[in-house]
JSON list of C-alpha atoms in Angstrom, two decimals:
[
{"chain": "A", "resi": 23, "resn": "UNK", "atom": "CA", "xyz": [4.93, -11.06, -8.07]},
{"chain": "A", "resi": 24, "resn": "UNK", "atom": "CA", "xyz": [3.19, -10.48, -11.34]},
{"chain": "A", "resi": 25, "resn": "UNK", "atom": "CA", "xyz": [1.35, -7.62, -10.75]},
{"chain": "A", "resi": 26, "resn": "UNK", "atom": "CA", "xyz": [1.25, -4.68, -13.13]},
{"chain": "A", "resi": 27, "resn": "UNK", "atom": "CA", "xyz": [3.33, -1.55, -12.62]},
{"chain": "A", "resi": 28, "resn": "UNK", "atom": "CA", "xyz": [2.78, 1.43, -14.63]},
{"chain": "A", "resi": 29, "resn": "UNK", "atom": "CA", "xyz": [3.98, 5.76, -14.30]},
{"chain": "A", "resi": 30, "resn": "UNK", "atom": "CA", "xyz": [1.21, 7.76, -14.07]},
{"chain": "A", "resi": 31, "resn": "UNK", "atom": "CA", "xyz": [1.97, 10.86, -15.99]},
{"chain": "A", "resi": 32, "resn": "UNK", "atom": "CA", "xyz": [-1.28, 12.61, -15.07]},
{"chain": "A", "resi": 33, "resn": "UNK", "atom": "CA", "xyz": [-5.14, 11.22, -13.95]},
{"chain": "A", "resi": 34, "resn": "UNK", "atom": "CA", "xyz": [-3.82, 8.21, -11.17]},
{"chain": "A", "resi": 35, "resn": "UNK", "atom": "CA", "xyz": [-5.54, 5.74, -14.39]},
{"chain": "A", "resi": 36, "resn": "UNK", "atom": "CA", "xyz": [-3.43, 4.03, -16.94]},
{"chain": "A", "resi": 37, "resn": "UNK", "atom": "CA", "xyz": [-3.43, 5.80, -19.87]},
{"chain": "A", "resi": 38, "resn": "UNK", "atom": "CA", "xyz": [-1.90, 4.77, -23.22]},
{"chain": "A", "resi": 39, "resn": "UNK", "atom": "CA", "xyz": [1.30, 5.51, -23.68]},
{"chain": "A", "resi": 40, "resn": "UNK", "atom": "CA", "xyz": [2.60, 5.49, -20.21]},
{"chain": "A", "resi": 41, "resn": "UNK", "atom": "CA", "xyz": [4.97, 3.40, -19.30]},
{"chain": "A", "resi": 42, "resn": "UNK", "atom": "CA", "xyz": [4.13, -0.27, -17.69]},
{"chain": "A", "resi": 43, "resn": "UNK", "atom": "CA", "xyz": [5.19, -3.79, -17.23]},
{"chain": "A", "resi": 44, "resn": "UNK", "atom": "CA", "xyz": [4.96, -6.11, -14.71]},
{"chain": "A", "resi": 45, "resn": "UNK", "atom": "CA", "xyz": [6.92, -7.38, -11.75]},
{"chain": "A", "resi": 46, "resn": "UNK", "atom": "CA", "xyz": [9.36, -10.37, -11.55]},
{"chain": "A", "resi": 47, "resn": "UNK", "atom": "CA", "xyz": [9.50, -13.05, -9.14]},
{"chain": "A", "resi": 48, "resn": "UNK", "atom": "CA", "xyz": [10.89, -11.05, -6.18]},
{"chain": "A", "resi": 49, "resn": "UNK", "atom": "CA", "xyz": [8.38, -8.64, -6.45]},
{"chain": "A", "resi": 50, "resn": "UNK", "atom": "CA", "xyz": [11.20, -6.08, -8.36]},
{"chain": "A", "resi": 51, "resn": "UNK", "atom": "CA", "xyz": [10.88, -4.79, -11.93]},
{"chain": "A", "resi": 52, "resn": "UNK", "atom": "CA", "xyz": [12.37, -2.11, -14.13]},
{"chain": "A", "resi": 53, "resn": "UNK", "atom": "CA", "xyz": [10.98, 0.54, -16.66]},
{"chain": "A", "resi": 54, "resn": "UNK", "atom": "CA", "xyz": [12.81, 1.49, -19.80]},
{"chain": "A", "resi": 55, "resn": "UNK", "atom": "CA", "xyz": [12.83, 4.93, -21.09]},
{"chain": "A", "resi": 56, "resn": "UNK", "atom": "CA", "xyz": [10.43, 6.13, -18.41]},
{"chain": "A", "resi": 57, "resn": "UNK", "atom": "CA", "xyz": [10.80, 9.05, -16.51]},
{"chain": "A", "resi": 58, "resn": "UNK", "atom": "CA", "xyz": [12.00, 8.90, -12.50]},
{"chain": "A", "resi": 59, "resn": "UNK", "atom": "CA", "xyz": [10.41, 11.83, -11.47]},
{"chain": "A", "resi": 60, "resn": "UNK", "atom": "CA", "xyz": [6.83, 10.03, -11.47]},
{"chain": "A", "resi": 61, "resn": "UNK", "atom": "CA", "xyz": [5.34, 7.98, -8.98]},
{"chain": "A", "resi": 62, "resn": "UNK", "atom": "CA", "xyz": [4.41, 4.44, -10.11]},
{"chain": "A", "resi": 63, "resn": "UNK", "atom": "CA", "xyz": [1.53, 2.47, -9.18]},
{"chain": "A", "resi": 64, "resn": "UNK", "atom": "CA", "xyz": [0.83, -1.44, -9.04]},
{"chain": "A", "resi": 65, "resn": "UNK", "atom": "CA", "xyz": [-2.25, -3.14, -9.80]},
{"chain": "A", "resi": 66, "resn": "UNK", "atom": "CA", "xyz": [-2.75, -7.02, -9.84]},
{"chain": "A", "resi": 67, "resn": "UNK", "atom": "CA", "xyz": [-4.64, -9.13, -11.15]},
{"chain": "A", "resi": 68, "resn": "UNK", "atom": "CA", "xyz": [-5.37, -12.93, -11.63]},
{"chain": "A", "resi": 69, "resn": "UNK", "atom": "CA", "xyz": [-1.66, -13.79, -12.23]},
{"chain": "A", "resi": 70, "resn": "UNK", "atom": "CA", "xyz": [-0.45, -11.73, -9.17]},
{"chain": "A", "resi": 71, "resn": "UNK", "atom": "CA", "xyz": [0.83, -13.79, -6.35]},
{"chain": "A", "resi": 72, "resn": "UNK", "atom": "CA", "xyz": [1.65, -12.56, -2.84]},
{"chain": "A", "resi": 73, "resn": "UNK", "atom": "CA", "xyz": [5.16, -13.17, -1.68]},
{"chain": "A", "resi": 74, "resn": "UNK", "atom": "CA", "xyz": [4.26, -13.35, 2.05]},
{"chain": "A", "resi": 75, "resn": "UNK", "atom": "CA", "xyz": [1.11, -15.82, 1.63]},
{"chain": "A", "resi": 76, "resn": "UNK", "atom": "CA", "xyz": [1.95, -17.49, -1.42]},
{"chain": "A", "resi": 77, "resn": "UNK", "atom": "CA", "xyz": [-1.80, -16.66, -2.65]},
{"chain": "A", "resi": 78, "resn": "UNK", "atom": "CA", "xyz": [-3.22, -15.37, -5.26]},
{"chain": "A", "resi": 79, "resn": "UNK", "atom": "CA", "xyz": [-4.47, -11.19, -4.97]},
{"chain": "A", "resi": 80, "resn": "UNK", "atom": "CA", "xyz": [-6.33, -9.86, -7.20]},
{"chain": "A", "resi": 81, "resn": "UNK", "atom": "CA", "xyz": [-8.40, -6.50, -7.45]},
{"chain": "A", "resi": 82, "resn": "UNK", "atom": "CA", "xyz": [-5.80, -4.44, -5.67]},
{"chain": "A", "resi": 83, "resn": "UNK", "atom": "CA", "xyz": [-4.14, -1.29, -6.48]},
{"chain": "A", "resi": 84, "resn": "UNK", "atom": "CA", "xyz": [-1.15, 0.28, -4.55]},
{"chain": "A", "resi": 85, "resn": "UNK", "atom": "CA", "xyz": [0.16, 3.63, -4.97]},
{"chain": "A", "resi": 86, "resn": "UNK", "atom": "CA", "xyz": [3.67, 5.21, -4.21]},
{"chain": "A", "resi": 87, "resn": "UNK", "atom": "CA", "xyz": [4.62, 8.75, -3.16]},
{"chain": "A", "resi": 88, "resn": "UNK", "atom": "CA", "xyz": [7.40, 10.16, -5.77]},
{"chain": "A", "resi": 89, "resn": "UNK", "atom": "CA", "xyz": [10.41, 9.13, -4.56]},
{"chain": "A", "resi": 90, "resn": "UNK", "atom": "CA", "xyz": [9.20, 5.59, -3.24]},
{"chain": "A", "resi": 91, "resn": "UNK", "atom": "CA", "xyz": [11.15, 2.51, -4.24]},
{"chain": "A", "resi": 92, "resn": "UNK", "atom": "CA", "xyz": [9.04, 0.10, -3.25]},
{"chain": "A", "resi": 93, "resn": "UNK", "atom": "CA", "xyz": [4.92, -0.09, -3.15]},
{"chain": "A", "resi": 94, "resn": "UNK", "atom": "CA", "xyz": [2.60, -1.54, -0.19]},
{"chain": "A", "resi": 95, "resn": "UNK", "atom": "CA", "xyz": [-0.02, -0.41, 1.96]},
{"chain": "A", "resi": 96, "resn": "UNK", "atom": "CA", "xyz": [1.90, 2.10, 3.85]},
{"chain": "A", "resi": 97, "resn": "UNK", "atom": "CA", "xyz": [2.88, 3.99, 0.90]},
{"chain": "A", "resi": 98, "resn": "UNK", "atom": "CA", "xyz": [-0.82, 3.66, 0.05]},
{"chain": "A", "resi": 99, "resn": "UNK", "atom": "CA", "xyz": [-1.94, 4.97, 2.80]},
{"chain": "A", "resi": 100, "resn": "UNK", "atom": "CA", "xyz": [0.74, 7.57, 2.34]},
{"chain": "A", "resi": 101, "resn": "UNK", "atom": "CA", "xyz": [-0.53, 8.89, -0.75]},
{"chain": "A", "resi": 102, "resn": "UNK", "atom": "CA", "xyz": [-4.26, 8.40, 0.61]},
{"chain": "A", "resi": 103, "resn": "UNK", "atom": "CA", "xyz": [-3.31, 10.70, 3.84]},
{"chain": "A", "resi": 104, "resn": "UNK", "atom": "CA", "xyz": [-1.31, 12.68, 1.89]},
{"chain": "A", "resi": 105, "resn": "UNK", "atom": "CA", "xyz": [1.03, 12.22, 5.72]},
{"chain": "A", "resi": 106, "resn": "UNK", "atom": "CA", "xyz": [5.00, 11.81, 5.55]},
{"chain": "A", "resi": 107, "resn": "UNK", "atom": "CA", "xyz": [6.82, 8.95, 6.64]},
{"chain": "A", "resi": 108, "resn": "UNK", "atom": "CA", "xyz": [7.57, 10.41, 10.12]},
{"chain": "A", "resi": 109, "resn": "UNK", "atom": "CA", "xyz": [3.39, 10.54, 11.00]},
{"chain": "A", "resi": 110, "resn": "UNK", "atom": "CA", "xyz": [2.09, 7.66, 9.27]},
{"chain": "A", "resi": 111, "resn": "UNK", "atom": "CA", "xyz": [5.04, 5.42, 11.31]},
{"chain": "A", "resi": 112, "resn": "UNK", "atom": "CA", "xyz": [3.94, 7.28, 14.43]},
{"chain": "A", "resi": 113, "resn": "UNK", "atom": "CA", "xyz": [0.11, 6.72, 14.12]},
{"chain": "A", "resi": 114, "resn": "UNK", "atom": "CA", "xyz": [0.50, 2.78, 13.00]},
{"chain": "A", "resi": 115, "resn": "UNK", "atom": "CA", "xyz": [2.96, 2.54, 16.44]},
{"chain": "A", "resi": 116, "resn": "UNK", "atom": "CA", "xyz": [6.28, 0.90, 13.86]},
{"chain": "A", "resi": 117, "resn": "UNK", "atom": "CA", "xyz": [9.55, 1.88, 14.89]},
{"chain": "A", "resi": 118, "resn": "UNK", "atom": "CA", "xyz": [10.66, 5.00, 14.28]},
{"chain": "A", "resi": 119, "resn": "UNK", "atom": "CA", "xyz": [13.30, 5.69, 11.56]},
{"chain": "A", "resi": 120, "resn": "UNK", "atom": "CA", "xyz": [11.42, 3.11, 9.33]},
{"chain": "A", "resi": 121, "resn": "UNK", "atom": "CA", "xyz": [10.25, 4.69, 5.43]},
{"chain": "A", "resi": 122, "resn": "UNK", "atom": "CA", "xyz": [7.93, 3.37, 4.02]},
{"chain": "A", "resi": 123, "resn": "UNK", "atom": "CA", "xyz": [8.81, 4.30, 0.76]},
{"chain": "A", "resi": 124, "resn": "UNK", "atom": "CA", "xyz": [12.51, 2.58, 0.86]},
{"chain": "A", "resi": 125, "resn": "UNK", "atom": "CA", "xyz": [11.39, -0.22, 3.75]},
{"chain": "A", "resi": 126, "resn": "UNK", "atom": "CA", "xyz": [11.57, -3.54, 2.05]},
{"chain": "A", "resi": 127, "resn": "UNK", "atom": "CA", "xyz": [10.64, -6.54, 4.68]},
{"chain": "A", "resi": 128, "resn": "UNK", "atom": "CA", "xyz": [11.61, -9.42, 2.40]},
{"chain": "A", "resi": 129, "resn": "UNK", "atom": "CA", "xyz": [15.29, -7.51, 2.09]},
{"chain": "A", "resi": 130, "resn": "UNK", "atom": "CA", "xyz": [18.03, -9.90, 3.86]},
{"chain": "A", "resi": 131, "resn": "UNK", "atom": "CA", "xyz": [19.71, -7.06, 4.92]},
{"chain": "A", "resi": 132, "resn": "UNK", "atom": "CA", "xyz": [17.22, -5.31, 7.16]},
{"chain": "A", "resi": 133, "resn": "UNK", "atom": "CA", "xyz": [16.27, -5.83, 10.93]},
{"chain": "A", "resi": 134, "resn": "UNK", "atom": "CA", "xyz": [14.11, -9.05, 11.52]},
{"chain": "A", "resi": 135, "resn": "UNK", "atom": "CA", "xyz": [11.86, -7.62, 14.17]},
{"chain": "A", "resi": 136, "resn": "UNK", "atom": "CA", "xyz": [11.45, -4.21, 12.27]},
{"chain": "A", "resi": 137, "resn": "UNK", "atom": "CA", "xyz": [10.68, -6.06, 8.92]},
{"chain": "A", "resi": 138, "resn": "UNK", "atom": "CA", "xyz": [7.88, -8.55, 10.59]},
{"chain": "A", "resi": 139, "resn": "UNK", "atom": "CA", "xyz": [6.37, -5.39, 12.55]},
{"chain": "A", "resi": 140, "resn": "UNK", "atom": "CA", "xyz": [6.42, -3.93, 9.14]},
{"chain": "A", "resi": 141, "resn": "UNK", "atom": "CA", "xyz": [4.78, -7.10, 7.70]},
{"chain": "A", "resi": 142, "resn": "UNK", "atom": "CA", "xyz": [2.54, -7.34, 10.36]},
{"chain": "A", "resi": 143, "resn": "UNK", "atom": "CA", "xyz": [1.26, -4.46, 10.29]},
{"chain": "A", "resi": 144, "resn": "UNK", "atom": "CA", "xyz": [0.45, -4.65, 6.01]},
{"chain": "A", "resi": 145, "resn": "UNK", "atom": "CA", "xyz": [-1.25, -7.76, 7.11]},
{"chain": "A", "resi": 146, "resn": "UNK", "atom": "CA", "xyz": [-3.62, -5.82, 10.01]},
{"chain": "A", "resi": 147, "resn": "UNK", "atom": "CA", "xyz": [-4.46, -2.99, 7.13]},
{"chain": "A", "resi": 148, "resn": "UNK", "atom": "CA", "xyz": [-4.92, -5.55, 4.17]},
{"chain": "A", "resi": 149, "resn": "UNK", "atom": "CA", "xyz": [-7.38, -7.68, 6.13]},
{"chain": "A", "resi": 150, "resn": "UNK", "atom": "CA", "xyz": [-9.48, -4.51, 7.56]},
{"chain": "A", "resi": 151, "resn": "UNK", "atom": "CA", "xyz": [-9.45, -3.36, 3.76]},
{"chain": "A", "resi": 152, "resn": "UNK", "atom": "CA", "xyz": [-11.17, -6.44, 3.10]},
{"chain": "A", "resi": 153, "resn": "UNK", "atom": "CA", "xyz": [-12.98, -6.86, 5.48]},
{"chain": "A", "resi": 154, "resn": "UNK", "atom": "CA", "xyz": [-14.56, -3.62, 4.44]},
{"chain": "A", "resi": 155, "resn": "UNK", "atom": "CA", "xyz": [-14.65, -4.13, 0.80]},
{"chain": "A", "resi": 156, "resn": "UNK", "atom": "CA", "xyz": [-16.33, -7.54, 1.68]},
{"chain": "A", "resi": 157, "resn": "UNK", "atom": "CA", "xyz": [-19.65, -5.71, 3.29]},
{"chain": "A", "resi": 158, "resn": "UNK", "atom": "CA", "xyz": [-19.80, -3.64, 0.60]},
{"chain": "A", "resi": 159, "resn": "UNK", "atom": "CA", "xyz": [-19.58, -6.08, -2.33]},
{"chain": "A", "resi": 160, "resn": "UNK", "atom": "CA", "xyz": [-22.40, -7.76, 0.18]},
{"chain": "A", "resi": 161, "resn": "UNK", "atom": "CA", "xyz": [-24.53, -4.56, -0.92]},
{"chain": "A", "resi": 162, "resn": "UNK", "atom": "CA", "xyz": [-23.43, -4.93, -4.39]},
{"chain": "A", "resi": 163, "resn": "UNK", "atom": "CA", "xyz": [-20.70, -2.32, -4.99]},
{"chain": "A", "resi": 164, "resn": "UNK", "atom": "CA", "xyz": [-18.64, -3.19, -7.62]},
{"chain": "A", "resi": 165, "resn": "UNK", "atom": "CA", "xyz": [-15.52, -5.02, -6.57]},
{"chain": "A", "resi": 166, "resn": "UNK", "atom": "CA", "xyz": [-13.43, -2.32, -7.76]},
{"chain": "A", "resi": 167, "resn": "UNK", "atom": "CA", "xyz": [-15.25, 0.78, -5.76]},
{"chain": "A", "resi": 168, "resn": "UNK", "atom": "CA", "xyz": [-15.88, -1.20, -3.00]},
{"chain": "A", "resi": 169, "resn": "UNK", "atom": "CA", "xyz": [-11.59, -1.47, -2.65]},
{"chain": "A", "resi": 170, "resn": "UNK", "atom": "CA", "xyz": [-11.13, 1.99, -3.53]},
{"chain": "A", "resi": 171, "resn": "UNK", "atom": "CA", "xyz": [-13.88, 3.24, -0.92]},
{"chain": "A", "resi": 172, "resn": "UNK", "atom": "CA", "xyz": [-12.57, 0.90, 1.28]},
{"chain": "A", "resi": 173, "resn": "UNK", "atom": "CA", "xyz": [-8.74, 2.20, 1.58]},
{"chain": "A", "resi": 174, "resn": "UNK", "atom": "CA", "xyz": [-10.48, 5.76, 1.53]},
{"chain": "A", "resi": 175, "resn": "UNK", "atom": "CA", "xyz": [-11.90, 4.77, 4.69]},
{"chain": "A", "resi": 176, "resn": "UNK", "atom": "CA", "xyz": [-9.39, 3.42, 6.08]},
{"chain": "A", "resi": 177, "resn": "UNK", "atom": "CA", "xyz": [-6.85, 6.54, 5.38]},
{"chain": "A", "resi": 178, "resn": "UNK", "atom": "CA", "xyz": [-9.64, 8.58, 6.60]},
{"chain": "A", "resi": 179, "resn": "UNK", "atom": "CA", "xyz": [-9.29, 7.04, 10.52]},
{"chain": "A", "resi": 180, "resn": "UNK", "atom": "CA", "xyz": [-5.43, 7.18, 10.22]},
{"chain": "A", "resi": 181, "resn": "UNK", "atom": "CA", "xyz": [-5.41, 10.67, 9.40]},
{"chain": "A", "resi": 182, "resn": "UNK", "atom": "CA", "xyz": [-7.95, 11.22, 11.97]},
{"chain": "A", "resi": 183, "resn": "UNK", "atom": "CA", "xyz": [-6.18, 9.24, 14.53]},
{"chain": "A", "resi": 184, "resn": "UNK", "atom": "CA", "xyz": [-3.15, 11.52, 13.75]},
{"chain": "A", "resi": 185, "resn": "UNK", "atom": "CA", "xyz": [-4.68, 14.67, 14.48]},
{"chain": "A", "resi": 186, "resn": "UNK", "atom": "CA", "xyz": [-7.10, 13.89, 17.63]},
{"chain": "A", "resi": 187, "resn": "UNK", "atom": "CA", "xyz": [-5.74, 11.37, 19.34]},
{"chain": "A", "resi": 188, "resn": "UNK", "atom": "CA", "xyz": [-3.83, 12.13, 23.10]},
{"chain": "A", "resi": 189, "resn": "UNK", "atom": "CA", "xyz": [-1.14, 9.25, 21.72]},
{"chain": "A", "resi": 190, "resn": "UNK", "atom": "CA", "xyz": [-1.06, 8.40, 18.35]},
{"chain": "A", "resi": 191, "resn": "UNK", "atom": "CA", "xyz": [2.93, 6.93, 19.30]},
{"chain": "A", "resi": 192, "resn": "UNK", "atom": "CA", "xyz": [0.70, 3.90, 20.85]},
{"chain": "A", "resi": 193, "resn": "UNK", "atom": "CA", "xyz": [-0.40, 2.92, 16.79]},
{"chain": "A", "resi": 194, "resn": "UNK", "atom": "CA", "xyz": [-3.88, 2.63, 15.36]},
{"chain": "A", "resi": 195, "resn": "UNK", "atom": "CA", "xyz": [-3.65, -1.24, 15.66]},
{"chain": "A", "resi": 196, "resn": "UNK", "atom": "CA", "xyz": [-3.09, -1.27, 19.14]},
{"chain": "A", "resi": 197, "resn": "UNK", "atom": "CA", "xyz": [-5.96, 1.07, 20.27]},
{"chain": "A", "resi": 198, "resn": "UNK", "atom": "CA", "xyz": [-8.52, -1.13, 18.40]},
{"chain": "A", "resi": 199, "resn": "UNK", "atom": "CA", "xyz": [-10.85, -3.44, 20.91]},
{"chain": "A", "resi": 200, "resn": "UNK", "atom": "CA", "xyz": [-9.66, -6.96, 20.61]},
{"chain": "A", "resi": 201, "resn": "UNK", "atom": "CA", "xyz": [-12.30, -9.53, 20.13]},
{"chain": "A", "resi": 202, "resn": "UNK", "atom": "CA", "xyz": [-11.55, -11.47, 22.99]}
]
């Protein structure tokens, strides 16, 4: 909640004059006077609070795919991958039918066990994001490229993962070695 939404009308960067403000406490907000056929982008900051942790997150920046309702790190990774809702669902291993780009998890009206796969699996991606930007801000990348070059990364392997793997169905997060 609290993080800044804006329409990107051309360059992916906020540019004057395009249309912004900033969500409300259930993570929704509205634009007035903006066009619909753009996608939107969110970007918090200091005052941006995660619904599912209650924590502050700062430094990140989601993007959506036109079309998209909603914003997370599967329509990220969407835009990233440049892959449709059908692939990226198949490669992560989520349930099929779920997308992205209209999948809210905090909605009371959808599927409890599909929302905290969905929720889940954000979670999984989010923390090997950081984990990468972390190492990298370690070697004193700005904060900012080390995010960007992280999610790069990271769309890199899932669109890899798509295209050479025998069974992407069994999802990226599956197939990684467990630390055990």
């Amino acid at each position: 909640m609290k993080a800044k939404v804006y329409i990107n009308y051309k360059d992916g960067i906020l540019d004057p004059g395009e249309p912004q403000t900033r969500t409300i406490g259930d993570g929704t907000f509205a634009f007035k006077n903006a066009r619909s056929d753009m996608p939107f982008t969110v970007i918090t900051d200091e005052t941006t609070v995660d619904t599912s942790s209650n924590q502050i997150f700062s430094g990140v920046t989601f993007k959506s795919p036109l079309g998209s309702t909603i914003v997370s790190p599967l329509t990220t990774l969407m835009v990233e991958t440049k892959l449709d809702a059908t692939n990226l669902i198949k490669v992560l291993g989520l349930p099929d039918g779920i997308d992205p780009t209209q999948f809210n998890p905090f909605s009371v009206s959808v599927e409890q066990s599909t929302a905290l796969a969905v929720e889940i699996t954000s979670h999984q991606i989010m923390s090997t994001i950081t984990a990468i930007k972390t190492v990298l801000e370690g070697a004193n990348v700005d904060p900012k490229i080390s995010f960007e070059t992280a999610f790069e990364t990271f769309a890199d392997v899932i669109s890899c993962l798509l295209y050479t793997s025998p069974s992407p169905r069994a999802g990226l997060l599956s197939r990684m070695p467990s630390s055990a």
